[in-house]
Amino acid sequence: MLNACLVCSNTSSEHRCERCSCICSASQDCLIHLLLGVDSIQTKLAELMLQKLIIYESDKQLSSEIAGDVNMPRLIVNQFRWLDNIVDSKKLLDTIWEVLEALSTLDFKRELICCIPEIIDDDQHSSVAVKLGEMLLQDGELTVPLLDTMSNLQLEAGLLDEVRERVMSIVASCEMEDLPVVVKFILQSVATEKPEKALLVISELREKLDFENFVPPSSSEQTQTQPAGSRGCECLILDAIKTSACFFKVVSDAWFKVTTATIVITCRRGDGSDRNLTGAVVSPCRR
């Protein structure tokens, strides 16, 4: 029954009268989402729906019987999207923090974290960013949804610096597949900074990233020893850098200045010959 209340209903044309067919679409909003639009019951209903996430997680059999192949966490969280009005965003946010602490399933947490920007007021962005920054240092498996959520928050300059420092601190330790999102967040966070500040941040980022693996391997043996997934992540990281440089002049200028000192690097080959490596982003060779 709950499953049916969480999905949109379809109304066939034969069941729509001619007079209202022009204002009624074939797809109707789901019942729970409509009820959340009623101010007098919104807060209580929202708390009830969020508590359902804990129930479904603790009772796998119940979750399977009700949801089947449907992503129940996503259905529940989607009810909070595109609401015209949030009656008590502070209380709803407090409930979300409580539910996140009680949950252990990553998929449940991801869905809940990603909906936060759509239910909070502008004056809550700073406190939410601080909380998410703490979670970033505690749970590396949530790096991507946490950064995606923080990128949708409006932060003051001082707090943005603090958040960026926390993100920068995990560059060397986070999973390879998370690095493209981490790099993208850091570069976008300096898009509105002064050139001097952007240069400092990008210089630190370049030092923390190991670009040696970005140099094309010179033999098939090297290619075989490098995992395909790793090469794919490297391409995504470079793509994030390229995209940021194309869209934000301050970023492209900073990258140019950072790489100018090492734009031409002489590497000693095994046969005694030299070669020059040039590119947008390169790493000093070990001597």
Coordinates of C-alpha atoms in Angstrom, one line a residue:
M1 CA 0.0 0.0 0.0
L2 CA 2.7 2.5 0.9
N3 CA 4.6 1.7 -2.3
A4 CA 1.5 2.8 -4.3
C5 CA 1.3 6.0 -2.3
L6 CA 4.9 6.9 -3.2
V7 CA 4.6 6.6 -7.0
C8 CA 2.8 8.8 -9.5
S9 CA -0.5 7.5 -10.8
N10 CA -1.4 7.5 -14.5
T11 CA -4.9 8.6 -15.6
S12 CA -6.0 7.3 -19.0
S13 CA -7.7 9.6 -21.4
E14 CA -11.0 7.7 -21.2
H15 CA -11.3 8.5 -17.5
R16 CA -10.8 12.2 -18.0
C17 CA -13.8 14.3 -18.8
E18 CA -13.5 16.7 -21.8
R19 CA -14.0 19.8 -19.5
C20 CA -10.9 19.0 -17.3
S21 CA -8.7 17.2 -19.8
C22 CA -7.0 20.5 -20.7
I23 CA -5.8 21.1 -17.1
C24 CA -5.3 17.5 -16.0
S25 CA -2.2 15.7 -17.2
A26 CA -2.0 11.9 -17.7
S27 CA 0.5 11.6 -14.9
Q28 CA -0.7 12.6 -11.4
D29 CA 1.4 13.5 -8.4
C30 CA 1.9 10.8 -5.8
L31 CA -0.3 10.8 -2.7
I32 CA 2.5 11.3 -0.1
H33 CA 3.9 14.2 -2.0
L34 CA 0.5 15.9 -2.2
L35 CA -0.1 15.4 1.6
L36 CA 3.4 16.9 2.3
G37 CA 2.0 20.0 0.6
V38 CA -0.5 20.4 3.4
D39 CA 1.2 22.7 6.0
S40 CA -0.8 21.4 9.0
I41 CA 0.4 17.8 8.7
Q42 CA 3.7 18.3 6.8
T43 CA 6.1 18.1 9.8
K44 CA 4.6 15.0 11.4
L45 CA 4.2 13.2 8.1
A46 CA 7.8 14.0 7.1
E47 CA 9.1 12.6 10.4
L48 CA 7.1 9.5 9.9
M49 CA 8.4 8.9 6.4
L50 CA 12.0 9.5 7.4
Q51 CA 11.6 7.0 10.3
K52 CA 10.4 4.5 7.6
L53 CA 14.0 4.4 6.3
I54 CA 15.2 3.0 9.6
I55 CA 12.5 0.5 9.7
Y56 CA 13.2 -0.8 6.2
E57 CA 16.9 -1.0 6.9
S58 CA 16.4 -3.0 10.1
D59 CA 13.9 -5.3 8.6
K60 CA 15.2 -6.6 5.3
Q61 CA 12.4 -9.0 4.8
L62 CA 9.8 -6.3 5.3
S63 CA 11.6 -4.0 2.9
S64 CA 11.8 -6.8 0.3
E65 CA 8.1 -7.6 0.6
I66 CA 7.0 -4.0 0.3
A67 CA 9.4 -2.6 -2.2
G68 CA 10.4 -5.6 -4.3
D69 CA 12.7 -4.3 -7.0
V70 CA 11.8 -0.7 -6.3
N71 CA 14.4 1.6 -4.7
M72 CA 12.3 2.5 -1.6
P73 CA 14.8 4.9 0.0
R74 CA 14.8 7.0 -3.2
L75 CA 11.0 6.9 -3.4
I76 CA 10.8 8.2 0.1
V77 CA 13.4 10.9 -0.3
N78 CA 11.9 12.1 -3.6
Q79 CA 8.8 13.1 -1.7
F80 CA 10.7 16.0 -0.2
R81 CA 11.8 17.4 -3.5
W82 CA 10.1 20.3 -5.2
L83 CA 7.8 21.1 -2.3
D84 CA 6.4 24.6 -2.6
N85 CA 6.9 25.3 1.1
I86 CA 8.8 23.8 4.1
V87 CA 6.9 24.6 7.3
D88 CA 9.7 23.8 9.8
S89 CA 12.9 23.2 8.0
K90 CA 15.0 23.2 11.2
K91 CA 13.0 20.4 12.8
L92 CA 13.0 18.4 9.6
L93 CA 16.8 18.9 9.3
D94 CA 17.3 17.7 12.9
T95 CA 15.3 14.6 12.1
I96 CA 17.5 14.0 9.0
W97 CA 20.7 14.1 11.2
E98 CA 19.1 11.7 13.7
V99 CA 18.1 9.3 10.9
L100 CA 21.6 9.5 9.3
E101 CA 23.2 8.5 12.6
A102 CA 20.9 5.6 12.9
L103 CA 21.4 4.3 9.3
S104 CA 24.3 2.1 8.3
T105 CA 23.3 1.4 4.6
L106 CA 25.3 3.6 2.2
D107 CA 22.5 3.8 -0.4
F108 CA 20.1 5.1 2.3
K109 CA 22.5 7.7 3.5
R110 CA 23.4 8.9 0.0
E111 CA 19.8 9.4 -1.0
L112 CA 19.1 11.4 2.2
I113 CA 22.2 13.5 2.0
C114 CA 21.5 14.6 -1.6
C115 CA 18.1 15.9 -0.8
I116 CA 19.2 18.3 2.0
P117 CA 19.7 21.4 -0.2
E118 CA 16.1 21.2 -1.3
I119 CA 14.6 21.3 2.2
I120 CA 16.7 23.9 4.1
D121 CA 16.5 27.7 4.3
D122 CA 19.2 30.0 3.1
D123 CA 20.2 30.8 6.7
Q124 CA 20.9 27.1 7.4
H125 CA 23.5 26.6 4.7
S126 CA 26.5 27.5 6.9
S127 CA 25.6 25.1 9.7
V128 CA 24.8 22.4 7.2
A129 CA 28.2 22.8 5.5
V130 CA 30.0 22.5 8.9
K131 CA 28.1 19.3 9.7
L132 CA 28.7 17.8 6.2
G133 CA 32.4 18.8 6.5
E134 CA 32.7 16.8 9.7
M135 CA 31.0 13.8 8.1
L136 CA 33.5 14.1 5.2
L137 CA 36.4 13.4 7.5
Q138 CA 34.6 10.6 9.3
D139 CA 33.2 8.5 6.4
G140 CA 35.2 8.4 3.2
E141 CA 32.5 6.2 1.5
L142 CA 30.2 9.2 1.5
T143 CA 32.7 11.6 -0.2
V144 CA 30.8 12.0 -3.5
P145 CA 27.2 12.7 -2.1
L146 CA 28.7 15.0 0.6
L147 CA 30.6 17.1 -2.0
D148 CA 27.7 17.1 -4.4
T149 CA 25.5 18.5 -1.6
M150 CA 28.0 21.1 -0.4
S151 CA 28.5 22.3 -4.0
N152 CA 24.8 23.4 -3.9
L153 CA 25.2 25.5 -0.7
Q154 CA 25.8 29.2 -0.6
L155 CA 28.8 29.8 1.8
E156 CA 30.5 32.8 3.1
A157 CA 34.2 33.3 2.1
G158 CA 35.5 32.3 5.6
L159 CA 33.5 29.2 5.8
L160 CA 34.2 28.2 2.2
D161 CA 37.9 28.4 3.0
E162 CA 37.4 26.1 6.0
V163 CA 35.4 23.6 4.0
R164 CA 37.9 23.7 1.2
E165 CA 40.7 22.9 3.6
R166 CA 38.9 19.9 4.9
V167 CA 38.3 18.7 1.3
M168 CA 42.0 19.3 0.5
S169 CA 43.1 17.2 3.5
I170 CA 41.5 14.1 2.0
V171 CA 42.9 14.4 -1.5
A172 CA 45.9 12.1 -0.8
S173 CA 43.8 9.5 1.1
C174 CA 40.5 9.3 -0.7
E175 CA 39.6 6.6 -3.1
M176 CA 40.8 7.0 -6.7
E177 CA 37.2 6.9 -8.1
D178 CA 36.2 9.8 -5.8
L179 CA 39.1 12.1 -6.9
P180 CA 37.4 13.6 -9.9
V181 CA 34.6 14.9 -7.7
V182 CA 37.0 16.1 -5.1
V183 CA 39.1 18.0 -7.7
K184 CA 36.0 19.4 -9.3
F185 CA 34.8 20.8 -6.0
I186 CA 38.1 22.4 -5.1
L187 CA 38.5 24.1 -8.5
Q188 CA 34.9 25.3 -8.5
S189 CA 35.3 26.7 -5.0
V190 CA 38.1 29.0 -6.2
A191 CA 36.2 30.3 -9.2
T192 CA 35.1 33.5 -7.4
E193 CA 38.4 33.9 -5.5
K194 CA 41.1 36.5 -6.2
P195 CA 43.9 35.3 -8.5
E196 CA 46.4 35.2 -5.6
K197 CA 44.1 32.9 -3.6
A198 CA 43.3 30.7 -6.5
L199 CA 47.0 30.3 -7.2
L200 CA 47.8 29.2 -3.7
V201 CA 44.9 26.6 -3.7
I202 CA 45.8 25.1 -7.1
S203 CA 49.5 25.0 -6.2
E204 CA 48.6 22.9 -3.1
L205 CA 46.2 20.7 -5.1
R206 CA 48.9 20.0 -7.7
E207 CA 51.4 19.0 -5.0
K208 CA 48.9 16.6 -3.5
L209 CA 47.9 15.0 -6.8
D210 CA 50.3 12.3 -8.2
F211 CA 50.4 13.1 -11.9
E212 CA 53.2 10.7 -12.7
N213 CA 50.7 8.0 -13.7
F214 CA 49.2 10.4 -16.2
V215 CA 52.3 10.2 -18.4
P216 CA 51.5 7.7 -21.3
P217 CA 53.3 4.4 -20.6
S218 CA 56.2 3.7 -22.9
S219 CA 55.7 -0.1 -23.0
S220 CA 52.9 -2.6 -23.1
E221 CA 54.2 -4.0 -19.9
Q222 CA 53.5 -0.7 -18.1
T223 CA 50.0 -0.6 -19.6
Q224 CA 49.2 -4.1 -18.3
T225 CA 50.4 -3.2 -14.8
Q226 CA 48.1 -0.2 -14.6
P227 CA 44.4 -1.1 -13.8
A228 CA 41.9 0.0 -16.4
G229 CA 39.7 1.6 -13.8
S230 CA 42.6 3.7 -12.6
R231 CA 43.3 5.0 -16.1
G232 CA 39.6 5.9 -16.4
C233 CA 39.7 7.8 -13.1
E234 CA 42.8 9.7 -14.2
C235 CA 41.0 10.8 -17.4
L236 CA 38.1 12.0 -15.4
I237 CA 40.4 14.0 -13.1
L238 CA 42.1 15.6 -16.1
D239 CA 38.6 16.3 -17.6
A240 CA 37.5 18.0 -14.4
I241 CA 40.6 20.2 -14.6
K242 CA 40.1 21.0 -18.2
T243 CA 36.4 21.9 -17.8
S244 CA 37.1 24.2 -14.8
A245 CA 39.9 25.9 -16.7
C246 CA 37.6 26.4 -19.7
F247 CA 34.8 27.9 -17.7
F248 CA 36.7 29.9 -15.1
K249 CA 39.4 32.3 -16.2
V250 CA 40.9 32.6 -12.7
V251 CA 41.3 28.8 -12.7
S252 CA 43.0 28.6 -16.1
D253 CA 45.3 31.5 -15.2
A254 CA 46.3 29.8 -12.0
W255 CA 47.0 26.5 -13.7
F256 CA 49.1 28.2 -16.3
K257 CA 51.2 29.9 -13.7
V258 CA 51.6 26.7 -11.6
T259 CA 52.7 24.6 -14.6
T260 CA 54.9 27.3 -16.3
A261 CA 57.8 26.5 -14.1
T262 CA 57.7 22.8 -15.2
I263 CA 56.2 23.0 -18.6
V264 CA 59.3 21.4 -20.1
I265 CA 60.8 18.6 -18.1
T266 CA 63.8 16.6 -19.1
C267 CA 63.6 13.0 -18.1
R268 CA 66.6 10.6 -18.4
R269 CA 65.7 7.4 -20.3
G270 CA 67.4 4.1 -19.7
D271 CA 69.2 4.3 -23.0
G272 CA 70.8 7.7 -22.1
S273 CA 68.6 9.8 -24.4
D274 CA 66.5 12.7 -23.2
R275 CA 62.9 13.5 -23.9
N276 CA 60.7 16.6 -23.2
L277 CA 57.3 16.2 -21.7
T278 CA 54.9 19.1 -22.3
G279 CA 51.3 19.4 -21.3
A280 CA 48.6 21.2 -19.4
V281 CA 49.4 19.4 -16.2
V282 CA 52.6 17.5 -15.5
S283 CA 54.5 16.3 -12.5
P284 CA 58.2 16.7 -11.7
C285 CA 60.2 13.6 -12.4
R286 CA 62.0 11.9 -9.7
R287 CA 65.7 12.2 -10.0

